[in-house]
Coordinates of C-alpha atoms in Angstrom, one line a residue:
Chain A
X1 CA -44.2 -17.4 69.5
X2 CA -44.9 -21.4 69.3
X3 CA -44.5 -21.3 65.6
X4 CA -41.4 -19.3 66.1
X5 CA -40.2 -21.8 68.5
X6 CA -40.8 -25.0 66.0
X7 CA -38.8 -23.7 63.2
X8 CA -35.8 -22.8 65.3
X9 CA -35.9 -26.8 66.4
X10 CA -36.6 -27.9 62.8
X11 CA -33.5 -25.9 61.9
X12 CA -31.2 -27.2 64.6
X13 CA -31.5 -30.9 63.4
X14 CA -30.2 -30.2 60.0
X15 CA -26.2 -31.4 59.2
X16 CA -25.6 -28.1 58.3
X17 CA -26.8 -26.2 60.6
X18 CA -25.5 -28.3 63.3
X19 CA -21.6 -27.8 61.3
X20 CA -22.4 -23.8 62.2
X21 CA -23.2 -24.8 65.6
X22 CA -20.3 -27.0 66.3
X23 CA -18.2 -24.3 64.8
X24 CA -19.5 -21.8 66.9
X25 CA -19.0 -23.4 70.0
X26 CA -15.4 -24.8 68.8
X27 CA -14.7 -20.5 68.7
X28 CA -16.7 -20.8 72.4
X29 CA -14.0 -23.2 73.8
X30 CA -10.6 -21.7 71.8
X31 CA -11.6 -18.2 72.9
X32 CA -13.2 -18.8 76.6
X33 CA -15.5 -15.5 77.6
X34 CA -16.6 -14.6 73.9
X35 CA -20.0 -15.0 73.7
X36 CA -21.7 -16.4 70.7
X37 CA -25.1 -15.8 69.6
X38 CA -27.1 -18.8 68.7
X39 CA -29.9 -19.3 65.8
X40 CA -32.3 -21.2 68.7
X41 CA -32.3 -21.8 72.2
X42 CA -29.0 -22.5 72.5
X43 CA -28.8 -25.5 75.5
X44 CA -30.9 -27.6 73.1
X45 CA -29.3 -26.4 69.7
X46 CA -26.0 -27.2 71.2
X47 CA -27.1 -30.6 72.3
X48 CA -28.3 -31.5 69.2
X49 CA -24.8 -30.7 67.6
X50 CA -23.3 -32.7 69.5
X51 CA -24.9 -35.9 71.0
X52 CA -25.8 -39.1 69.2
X53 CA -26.5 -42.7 70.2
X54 CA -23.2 -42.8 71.7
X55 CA -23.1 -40.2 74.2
X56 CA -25.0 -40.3 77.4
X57 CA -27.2 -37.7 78.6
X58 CA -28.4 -36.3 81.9
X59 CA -31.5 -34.1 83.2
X60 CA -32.0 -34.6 86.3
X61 CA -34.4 -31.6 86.9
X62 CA -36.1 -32.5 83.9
X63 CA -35.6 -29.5 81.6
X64 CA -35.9 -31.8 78.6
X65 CA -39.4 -32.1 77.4
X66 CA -39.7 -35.8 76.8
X67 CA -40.2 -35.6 73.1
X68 CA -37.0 -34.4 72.7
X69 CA -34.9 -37.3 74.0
X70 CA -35.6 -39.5 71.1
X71 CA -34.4 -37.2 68.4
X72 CA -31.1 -36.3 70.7
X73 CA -30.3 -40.5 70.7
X74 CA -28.6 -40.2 73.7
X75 CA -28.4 -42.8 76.5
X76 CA -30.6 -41.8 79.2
X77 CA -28.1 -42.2 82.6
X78 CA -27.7 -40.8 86.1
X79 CA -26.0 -38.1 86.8
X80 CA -22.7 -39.2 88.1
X81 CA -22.0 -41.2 84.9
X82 CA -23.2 -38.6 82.3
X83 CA -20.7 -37.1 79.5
X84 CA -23.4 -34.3 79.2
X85 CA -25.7 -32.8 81.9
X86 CA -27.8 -29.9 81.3
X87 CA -29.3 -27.8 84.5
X88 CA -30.7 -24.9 85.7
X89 CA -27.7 -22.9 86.7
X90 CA -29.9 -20.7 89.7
X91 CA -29.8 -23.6 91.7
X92 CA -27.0 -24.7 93.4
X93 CA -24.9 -27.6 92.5
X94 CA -25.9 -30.8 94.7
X95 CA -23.6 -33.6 93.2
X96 CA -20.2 -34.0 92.0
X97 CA -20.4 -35.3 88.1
X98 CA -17.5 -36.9 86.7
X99 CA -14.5 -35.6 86.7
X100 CA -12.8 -38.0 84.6
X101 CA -9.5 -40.3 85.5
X102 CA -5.7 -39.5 85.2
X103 CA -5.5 -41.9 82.5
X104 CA -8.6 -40.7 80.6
X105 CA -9.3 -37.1 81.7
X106 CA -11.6 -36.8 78.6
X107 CA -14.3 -38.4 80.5
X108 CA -15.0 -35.1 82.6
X109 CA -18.4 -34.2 82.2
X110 CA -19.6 -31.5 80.1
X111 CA -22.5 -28.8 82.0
X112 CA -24.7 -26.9 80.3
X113 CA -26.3 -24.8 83.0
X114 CA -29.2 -22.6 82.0
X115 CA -28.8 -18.9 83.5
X116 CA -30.9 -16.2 83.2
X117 CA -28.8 -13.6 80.8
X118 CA -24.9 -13.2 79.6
X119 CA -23.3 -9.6 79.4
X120 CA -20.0 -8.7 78.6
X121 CA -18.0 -7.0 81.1
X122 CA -19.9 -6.2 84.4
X123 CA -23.8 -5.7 83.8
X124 CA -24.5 -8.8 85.4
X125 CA -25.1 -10.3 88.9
X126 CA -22.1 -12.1 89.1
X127 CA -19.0 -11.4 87.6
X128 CA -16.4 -13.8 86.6
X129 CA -12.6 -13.0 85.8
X130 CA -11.3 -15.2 83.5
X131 CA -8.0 -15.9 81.9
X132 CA -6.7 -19.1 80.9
X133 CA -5.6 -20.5 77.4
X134 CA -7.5 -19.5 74.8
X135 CA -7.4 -15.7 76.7
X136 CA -5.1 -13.1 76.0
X137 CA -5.8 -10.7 78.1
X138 CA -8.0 -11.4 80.7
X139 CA -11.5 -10.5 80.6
X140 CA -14.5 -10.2 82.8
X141 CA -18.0 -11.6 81.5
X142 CA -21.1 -11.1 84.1
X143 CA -24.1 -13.7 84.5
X144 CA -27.5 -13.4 85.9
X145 CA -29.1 -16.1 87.4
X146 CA -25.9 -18.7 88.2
X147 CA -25.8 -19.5 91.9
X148 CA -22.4 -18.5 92.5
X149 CA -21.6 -21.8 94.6
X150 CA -21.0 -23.3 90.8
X151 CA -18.2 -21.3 90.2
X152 CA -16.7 -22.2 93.6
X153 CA -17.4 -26.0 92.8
X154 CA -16.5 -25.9 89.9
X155 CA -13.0 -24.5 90.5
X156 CA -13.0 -27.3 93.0
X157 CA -13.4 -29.8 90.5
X158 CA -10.6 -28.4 88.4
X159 CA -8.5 -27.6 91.2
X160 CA -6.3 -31.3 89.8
X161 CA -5.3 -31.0 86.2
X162 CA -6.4 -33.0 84.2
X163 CA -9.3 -33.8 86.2
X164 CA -12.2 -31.5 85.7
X165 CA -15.4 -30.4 83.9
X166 CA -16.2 -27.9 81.3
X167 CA -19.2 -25.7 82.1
X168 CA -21.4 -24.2 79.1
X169 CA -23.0 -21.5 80.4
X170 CA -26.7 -20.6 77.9
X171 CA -29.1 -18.2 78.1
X172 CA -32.0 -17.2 75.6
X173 CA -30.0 -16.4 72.6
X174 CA -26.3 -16.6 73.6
X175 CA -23.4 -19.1 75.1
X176 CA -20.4 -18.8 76.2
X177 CA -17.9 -21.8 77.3
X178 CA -15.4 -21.9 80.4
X179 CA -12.8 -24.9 80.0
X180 CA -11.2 -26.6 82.9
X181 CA -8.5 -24.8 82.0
X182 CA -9.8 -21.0 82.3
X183 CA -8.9 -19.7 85.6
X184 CA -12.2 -17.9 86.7
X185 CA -12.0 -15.2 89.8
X186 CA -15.5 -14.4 91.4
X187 CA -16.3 -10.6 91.3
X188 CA -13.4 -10.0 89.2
X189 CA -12.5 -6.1 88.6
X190 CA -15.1 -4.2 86.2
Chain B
X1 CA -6.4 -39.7 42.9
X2 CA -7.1 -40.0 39.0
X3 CA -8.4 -36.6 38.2
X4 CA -11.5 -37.9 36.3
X5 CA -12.0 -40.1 39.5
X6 CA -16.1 -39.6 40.6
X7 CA -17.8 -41.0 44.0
X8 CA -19.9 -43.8 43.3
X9 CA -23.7 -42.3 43.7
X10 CA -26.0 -45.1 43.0
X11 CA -27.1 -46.0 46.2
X12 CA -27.8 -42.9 48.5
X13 CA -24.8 -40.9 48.1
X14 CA -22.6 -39.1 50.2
X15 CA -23.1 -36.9 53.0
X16 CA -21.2 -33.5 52.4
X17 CA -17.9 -34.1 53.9
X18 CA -18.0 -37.8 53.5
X19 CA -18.0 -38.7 56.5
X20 CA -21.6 -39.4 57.9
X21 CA -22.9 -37.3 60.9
X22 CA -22.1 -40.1 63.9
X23 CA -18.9 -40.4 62.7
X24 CA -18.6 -36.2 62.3
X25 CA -20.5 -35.7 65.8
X26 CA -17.2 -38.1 67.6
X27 CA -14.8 -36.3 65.8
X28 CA -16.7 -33.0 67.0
X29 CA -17.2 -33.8 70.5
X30 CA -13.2 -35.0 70.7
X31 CA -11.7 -32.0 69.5
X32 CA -13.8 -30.2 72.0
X33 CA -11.9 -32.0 74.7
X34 CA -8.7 -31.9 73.1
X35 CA -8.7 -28.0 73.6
X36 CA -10.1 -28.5 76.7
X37 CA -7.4 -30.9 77.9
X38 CA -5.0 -28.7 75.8
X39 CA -2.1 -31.2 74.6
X40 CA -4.0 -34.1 75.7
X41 CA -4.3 -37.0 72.9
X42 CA -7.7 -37.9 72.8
X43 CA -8.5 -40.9 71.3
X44 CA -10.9 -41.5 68.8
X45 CA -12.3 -44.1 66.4
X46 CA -10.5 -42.8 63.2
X47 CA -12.5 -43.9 60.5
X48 CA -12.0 -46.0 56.8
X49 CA -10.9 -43.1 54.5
X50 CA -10.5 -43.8 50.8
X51 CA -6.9 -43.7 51.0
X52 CA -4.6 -45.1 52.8
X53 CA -3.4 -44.2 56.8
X54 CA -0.4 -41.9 57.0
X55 CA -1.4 -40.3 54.2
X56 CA -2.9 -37.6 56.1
X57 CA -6.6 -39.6 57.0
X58 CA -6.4 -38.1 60.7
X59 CA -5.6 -34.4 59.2
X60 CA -8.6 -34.9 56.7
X61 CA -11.2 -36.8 58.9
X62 CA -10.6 -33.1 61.7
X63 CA -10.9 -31.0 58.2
X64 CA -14.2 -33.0 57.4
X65 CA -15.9 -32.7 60.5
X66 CA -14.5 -28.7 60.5
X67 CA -15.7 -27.6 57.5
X68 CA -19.0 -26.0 55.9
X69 CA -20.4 -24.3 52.5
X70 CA -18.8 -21.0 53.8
X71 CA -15.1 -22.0 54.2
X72 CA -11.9 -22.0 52.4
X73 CA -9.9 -24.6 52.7
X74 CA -6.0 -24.8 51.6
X75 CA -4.0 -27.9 51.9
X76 CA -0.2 -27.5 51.9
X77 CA 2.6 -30.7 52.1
X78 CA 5.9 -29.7 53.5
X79 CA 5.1 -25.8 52.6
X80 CA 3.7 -26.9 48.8
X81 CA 0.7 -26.2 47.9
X82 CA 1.1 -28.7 44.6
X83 CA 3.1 -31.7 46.0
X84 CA 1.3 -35.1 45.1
X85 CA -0.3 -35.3 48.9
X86 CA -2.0 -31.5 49.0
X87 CA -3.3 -31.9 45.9
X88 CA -5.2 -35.5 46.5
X89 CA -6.2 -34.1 49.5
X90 CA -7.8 -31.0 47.7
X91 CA -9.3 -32.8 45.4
X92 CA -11.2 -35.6 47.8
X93 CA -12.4 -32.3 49.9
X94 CA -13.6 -30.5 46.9
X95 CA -14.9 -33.6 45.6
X96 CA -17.2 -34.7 48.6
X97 CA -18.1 -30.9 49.9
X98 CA -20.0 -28.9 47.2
X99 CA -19.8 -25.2 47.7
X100 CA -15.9 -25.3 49.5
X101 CA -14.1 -22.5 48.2
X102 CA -10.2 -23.9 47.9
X103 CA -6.8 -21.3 47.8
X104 CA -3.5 -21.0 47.4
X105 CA -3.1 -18.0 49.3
X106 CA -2.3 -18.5 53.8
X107 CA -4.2 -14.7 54.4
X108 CA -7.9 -16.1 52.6
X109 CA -8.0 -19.5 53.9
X110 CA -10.3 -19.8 56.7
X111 CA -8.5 -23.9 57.2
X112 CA -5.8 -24.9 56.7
X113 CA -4.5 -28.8 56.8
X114 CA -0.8 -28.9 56.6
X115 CA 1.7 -31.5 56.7
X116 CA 5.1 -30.9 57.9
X117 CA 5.3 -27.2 58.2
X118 CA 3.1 -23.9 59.3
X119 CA 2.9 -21.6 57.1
X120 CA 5.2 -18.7 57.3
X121 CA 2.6 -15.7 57.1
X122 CA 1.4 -15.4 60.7
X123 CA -2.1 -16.8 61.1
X124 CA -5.3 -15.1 62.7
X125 CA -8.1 -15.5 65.0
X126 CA -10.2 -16.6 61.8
X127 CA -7.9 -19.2 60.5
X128 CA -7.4 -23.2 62.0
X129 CA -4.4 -25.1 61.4
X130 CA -5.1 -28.9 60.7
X131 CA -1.9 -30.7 61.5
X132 CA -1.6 -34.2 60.2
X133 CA 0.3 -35.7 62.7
X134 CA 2.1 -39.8 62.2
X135 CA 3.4 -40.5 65.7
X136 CA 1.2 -38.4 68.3
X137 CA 3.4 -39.7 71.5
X138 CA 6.4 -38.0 72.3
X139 CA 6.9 -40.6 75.0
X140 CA 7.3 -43.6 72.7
X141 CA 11.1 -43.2 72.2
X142 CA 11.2 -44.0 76.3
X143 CA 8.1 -46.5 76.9
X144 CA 7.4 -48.7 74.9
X145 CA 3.5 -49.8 77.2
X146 CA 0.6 -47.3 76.1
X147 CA -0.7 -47.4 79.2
X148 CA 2.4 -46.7 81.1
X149 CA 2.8 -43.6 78.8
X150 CA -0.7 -42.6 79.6
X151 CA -0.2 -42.5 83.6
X152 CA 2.9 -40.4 82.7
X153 CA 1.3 -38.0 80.3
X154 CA -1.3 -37.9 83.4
X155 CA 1.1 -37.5 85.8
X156 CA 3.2 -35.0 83.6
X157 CA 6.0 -37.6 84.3
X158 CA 8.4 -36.6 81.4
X159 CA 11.8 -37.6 83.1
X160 CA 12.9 -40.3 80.8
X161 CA 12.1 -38.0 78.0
X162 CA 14.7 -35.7 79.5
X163 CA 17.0 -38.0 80.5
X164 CA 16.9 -39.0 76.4
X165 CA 17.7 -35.2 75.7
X166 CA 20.9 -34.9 78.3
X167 CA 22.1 -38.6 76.8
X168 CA 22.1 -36.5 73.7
X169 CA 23.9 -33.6 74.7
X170 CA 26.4 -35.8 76.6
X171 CA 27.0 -37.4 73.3
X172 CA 27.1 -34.5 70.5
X173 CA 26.7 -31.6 72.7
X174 CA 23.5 -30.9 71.5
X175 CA 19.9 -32.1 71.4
X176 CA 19.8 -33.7 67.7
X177 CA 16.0 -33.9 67.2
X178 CA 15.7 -32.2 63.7
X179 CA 12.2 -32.3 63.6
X180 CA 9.0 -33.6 65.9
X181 CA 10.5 -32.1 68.6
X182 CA 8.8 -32.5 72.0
X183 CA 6.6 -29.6 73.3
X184 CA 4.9 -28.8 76.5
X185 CA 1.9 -27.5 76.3
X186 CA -0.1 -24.9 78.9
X187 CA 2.9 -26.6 81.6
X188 CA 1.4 -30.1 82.1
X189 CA 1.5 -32.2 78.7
X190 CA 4.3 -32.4 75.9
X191 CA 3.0 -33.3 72.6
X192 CA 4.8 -34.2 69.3
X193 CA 3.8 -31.2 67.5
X194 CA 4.3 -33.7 64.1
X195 CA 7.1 -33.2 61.9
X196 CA 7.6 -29.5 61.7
X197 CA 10.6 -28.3 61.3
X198 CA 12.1 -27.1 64.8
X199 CA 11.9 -23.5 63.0
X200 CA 7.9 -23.8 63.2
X201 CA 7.6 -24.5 67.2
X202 CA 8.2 -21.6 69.1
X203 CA 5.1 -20.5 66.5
X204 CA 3.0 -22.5 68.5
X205 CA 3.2 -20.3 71.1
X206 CA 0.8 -17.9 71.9
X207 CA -0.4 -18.3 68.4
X208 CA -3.7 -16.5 67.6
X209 CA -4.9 -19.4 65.6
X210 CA -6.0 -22.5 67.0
X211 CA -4.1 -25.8 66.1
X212 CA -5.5 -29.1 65.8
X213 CA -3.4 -32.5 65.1
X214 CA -4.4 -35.3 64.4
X215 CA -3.4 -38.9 64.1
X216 CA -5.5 -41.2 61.9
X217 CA -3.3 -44.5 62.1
X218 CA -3.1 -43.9 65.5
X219 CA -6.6 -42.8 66.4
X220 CA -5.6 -39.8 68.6
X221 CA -6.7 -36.3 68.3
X222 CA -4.6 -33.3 70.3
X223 CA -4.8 -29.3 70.4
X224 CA -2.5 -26.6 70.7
X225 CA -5.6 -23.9 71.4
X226 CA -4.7 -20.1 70.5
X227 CA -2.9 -18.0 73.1
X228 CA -1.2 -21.3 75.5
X229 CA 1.8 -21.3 76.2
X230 CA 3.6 -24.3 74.0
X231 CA 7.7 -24.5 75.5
X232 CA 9.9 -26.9 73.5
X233 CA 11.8 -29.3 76.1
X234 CA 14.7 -28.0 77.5
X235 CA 17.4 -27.4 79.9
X236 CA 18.2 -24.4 82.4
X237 CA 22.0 -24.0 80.6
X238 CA 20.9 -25.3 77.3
X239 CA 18.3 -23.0 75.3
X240 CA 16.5 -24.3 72.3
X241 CA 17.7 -23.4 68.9
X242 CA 16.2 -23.3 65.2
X243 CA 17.8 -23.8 62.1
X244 CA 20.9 -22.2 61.4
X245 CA 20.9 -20.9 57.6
X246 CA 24.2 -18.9 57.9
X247 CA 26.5 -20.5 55.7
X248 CA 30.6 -20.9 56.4
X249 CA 30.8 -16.9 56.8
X250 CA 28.2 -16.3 58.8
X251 CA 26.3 -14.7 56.2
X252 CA 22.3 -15.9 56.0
X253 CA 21.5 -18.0 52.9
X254 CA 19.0 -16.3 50.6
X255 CA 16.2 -18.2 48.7
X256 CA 17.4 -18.9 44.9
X257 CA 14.0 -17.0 43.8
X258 CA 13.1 -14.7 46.0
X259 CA 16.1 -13.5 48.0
X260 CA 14.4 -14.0 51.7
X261 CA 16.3 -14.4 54.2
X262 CA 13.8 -14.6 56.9
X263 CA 11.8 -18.2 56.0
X264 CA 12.7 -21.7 56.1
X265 CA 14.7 -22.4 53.9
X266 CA 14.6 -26.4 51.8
X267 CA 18.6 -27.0 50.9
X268 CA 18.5 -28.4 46.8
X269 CA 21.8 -30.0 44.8
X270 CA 21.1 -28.9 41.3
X271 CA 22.1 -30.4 38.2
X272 CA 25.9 -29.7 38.2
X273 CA 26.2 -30.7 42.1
X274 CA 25.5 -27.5 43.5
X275 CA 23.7 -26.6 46.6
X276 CA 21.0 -24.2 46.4
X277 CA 18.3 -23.0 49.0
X278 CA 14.7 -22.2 48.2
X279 CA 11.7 -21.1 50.5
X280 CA 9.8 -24.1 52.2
X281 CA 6.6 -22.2 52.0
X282 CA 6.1 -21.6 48.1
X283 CA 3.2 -19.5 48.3
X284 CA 4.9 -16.9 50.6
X285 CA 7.9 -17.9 47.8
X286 CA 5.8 -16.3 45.2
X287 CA 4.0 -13.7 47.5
X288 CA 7.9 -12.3 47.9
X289 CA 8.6 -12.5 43.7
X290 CA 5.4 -10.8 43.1
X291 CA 6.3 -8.1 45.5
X292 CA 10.0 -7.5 44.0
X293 CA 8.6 -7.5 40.5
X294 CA 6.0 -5.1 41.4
X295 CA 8.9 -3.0 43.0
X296 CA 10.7 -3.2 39.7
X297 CA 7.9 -1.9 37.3
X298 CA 7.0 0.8 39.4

C-alpha cells in the first residue's frame, strides 16, 4: 500500500502527466457532473497540475502533509485570501472564501473538498441536480460524505453572477467539478 | 518559418510545447476560469512567442498548454488548411511537441486552432476549438477606458453597444457588422467571438465542443463552453441574419468545385473579371469532390 502510494505521487509531478490531468479536469469543468477517474489521489494530483509559485494555497484543517507544500510552490495564505483551498467536505463550511470582485470575478476561490465517494445518479447520500452550461440535459450525481450545508452555501456564494466559487468535489479515485455556473438542486429526482 | 528552420538545443532545450511549465500551469489555471466565468476575458500574461503578436500567439500559447503525445492537432486560416499562417503554425507545434499527430481532416482532429472561421463539419464532445482572437472586447467601439469596460462587462451594461447597433439600422436599415459580431454568452457577457464570419455564430450555440479564444497581443483568454447558450446581439423586430448567397434570382450560389450550396461560400474575380464562389472550408471542399467522384465511378 505505501509503495503504491509513492509511485502514484512520483507520477503526478511529471509535465506529462500533469497535461493528462489538466486535461482531465478541463473535460471536468466543460461537462459539469461527468466524473473522471484519476491515476492518484486526485485532491493532490490535481493540485499539483495546477499550482506553482504564483498561486496561493490554503489548508486550514491541515490535510496537507507538510512535505508536500514545498514541491506544490504555492504561497502559504489564510483562508479568505486563497485562489485554492482544499477541505474535508463532511464538515460544514465555517468561512466565506473569496468570491472574487465585479471587475475581476476570476479571483473566486477554487474548493477542493474531500468527500467520502462519487456515484452517478442516486447511490449516494446526497444527491445533487445539476444543469447549467456545460449540461445538456440535466443530470443527477450523488455524494457521500459532503455536509449538505456546502451546497446551500455554496449556491449562496453564486447566488450574484459573476461572483462566486467553483467547488471540486474528490474522492479516492474520482472527481468531478461544479462551476459557479451549474445550477445544483439538493435531492434532485433519481 | 523556413522549413529547414531547427530550435536552437545547446543549452537545455525545450520543454515539449515550448512553453515551460509556469508559463503552461497560468495558461491552465485561466482557461479553467474562463469556462467557469463563461464569456469572461480573463487576463493573462501572454508570453514572448517566436513570432510575432497577431499572428495567432494567443491561439498557439492555449494550443501549447492543451496539448499532449496523444493528440491531433489541425490548424486551419480562414477555412485553409495551407494558407501561409496554418502552416507556420503547424510546423512550430510539430516542431516543439514530439509525438503530435497533425491532420487535415475536422472528424480526426482532437484540436483544432482556427483563425477566422469554424469548420463546417459539426464538431464533437472530443474535439476543442482554439480560436485566435485580435480584438477580445466587443465594448471597445463604445469605451474607449478598460476599466470602464470591465465594470460594464461586470455589470452586463451593454447599452451603448446597442445604442451602436440601432445608429446603424437608423442609418442602412440594417446592422452592418460583417464579421466579429457581438455575442452574449450564458445571458450575462457578450464576447467578440473573433472574426468569424456572421455565418459561423449561431454555431456557437449549444455547440457540443468546447471553444476557447484567445488574445495574445491583448493578454485575454475567453470561453464559449459546450452546450451555453451564445445569442448574437439583437433587437425584438430585428432578427439576426447570415450571409445571403442567393444571387440576383434568388437562386443559391454553388461552389465552383464542388457544387455545395450549404457552406460558406469565399466570392473570387478570376482571370477574365469574373466572379466565382468557392467553399471557405477546403477540406470539407474536398471531402464533397471526393464524395461526387466516388458517386461517379460507382
Amino acid at each position: 500500500m505505501k509503495s503504491e502510494m509513492t509511485m502514484a505521487e512520483a507520477d503526478i509531478w511529471h509535465p506529462a502527466q500533469q497535461q493528462q490531468l489538466f486535461r482531465s479536469l478541463l473535460d471536468a469543468y466543460s461537462y459539469p457532473g461527468r466524473i473522471q477517474t484519476c491515476p492518484a489521489e486526485p485532491s493532490l494530483a490535481l493540485l499539483s497540475a495546477l499550482l506553482d509559485g504564483q498561486t496561493t494555497l490554503s489548508d486550514p484543517q491541515d490535510l496537507l502533509p507538510e512535505s508536500i507544500w514545498p514541491k506544490l510552490e504555492a504561497q502559504r495564505v489564510p483562508y479568505e485570501l486563497a485562489a485554492f483551498i482544499l477541505l474535508d467536505g463532511s464538515r460544514a463550511p465555517q468561512m466565506v472564501p473569496n468570491l472574487g470582485t465585479l471587475e475581476a470575478p476570476e479571483h473566486g476561490a477554487t474548493l477542493l473538498l474531500r468527500v467520502a465517494s462519487l456515484h452517478e445518479e442516486s447511490a449516494g447520500a446526497l444527491c445533487l441536480q445539476l444543469s447549467g452550461p456545460g449540461i445538456r440535459q440535466s443530470v443527477t450525481i450523488s455524494v457521500d460524505g459532503l455536509h449538505a450545508d456546502w451546497i446551500k452555501a455554496r449556491n449562496d456564494w453564486v447566488s450574484n453572477f459573476p461572483l462566486g466559487v467553483e467547488l471540486v468535489l474528490c474522492d479516492a479515485q474520482c472527481f468531478v467539478a461544479l462551476p459557479r455556473t451549474t445550477k445544483i438542486v439538493l435531492g434532485g429526482s433519481a | 518559418m523556413n522549413a529547414h528552420y531547427e530550435l536552437p538545443l545547446e543549452d537545455a532545450g525545450y520543454s515539449f510545447g515550448f512553453l515551460d511549465e509556469y508559463a503552461k500551469k497560468e495558461v491552465r489555471r485561466c482557461i479553467l476560469k474562463a469556462i467557469s466565468i463563461p464569456g469572461y476575458q480573463t487576463p493573462y500574461a501572454s508570453r514572448e512567442m517566436p513570432m510575432g503578436r497577431g499572428f495567432g500567439t494567443g491561439g498557439l500559447q492555449l494550443t501549447l498548454s492543451l496539448i499532449g503525445e496523444d493528440d491531433t492537432l489541425k490548424v486551419i486560416d480562414q477555412g485553409s488548411d495551407d494558407s501561409v499562417n496554418a502552416v507556420n503554425l503547424r510546423q512550430f507545434v510539430q516542431l516543439t511537441c514530439p509525438g503530435v499527430d497533425v491532420t487535415e481532416k475536422t472528424q480526426e482532429a482532437t484540436l483544432i486552432q482556427s483563425r477566422h472561421r469554424i469548420p463546417e463539419k459539426m464538431l464533437t464532445e472530443e474535439q476543442i476549438l482554439v480560436l485566435q482572437v485580435p480584438y477580445p472586447d466587443a465594448l471597445v467601439v463604445v469605451e474607449p477606458s478598460e476599466a470602464r469596460r470591465k465594470v460594464m462587462h461586470g455589470e452586463a451594461d451593454y447599452s451603448r453597444l446597442l445604442v451602436k447597433l440601432y445608429e446603424d439600422v437608423v442609418r442602412f436599415d440594417e446592422i452592418t457588422i460583417s464579421h466579429r459580431y457581438p455575442t452574449r454568452i450564458n445571458g450575462h457577457y457578450v464576447i467578440d467571438p473573433s472574426p468569424i464570419p456572421r455565418w459561423d455564430v449561431p454555431r456557437l450555440h449549444q455547440s457540443p465542443a468546447l471553444v476557447l479564444l484567445g488574445a495574445g497581443r491583448e493578454k485575454k483568454i475567453y470561453a464559449v463552453p459546450p452546450y451555453t447558450v451564445a445569442e448574437p446581439l439583437v433587437f425584438d423586430d430585428i432578427a439576426f441574419r447570415v450571409e445571403d448567397f442567393r444571387d440576383a434570382n434568388g437562386q443559391r450560389i454553388a461552389c465552383r468545385c464542388c457544387g455545395s450550396t450549404v457552406s460558406f461560400l469565399d466570392e473570387l474575380i478570376d482571370d477574365a473579371g469574373n466572379i466565382t464562389h468557392q467553399c471557405s472550408d477546403s477540406t470539407y471542399c474536398e471531402e464533397q469532390q471526393e464524395t461526387i467522384s466516388a458517386r461517379k465511378r460507382a
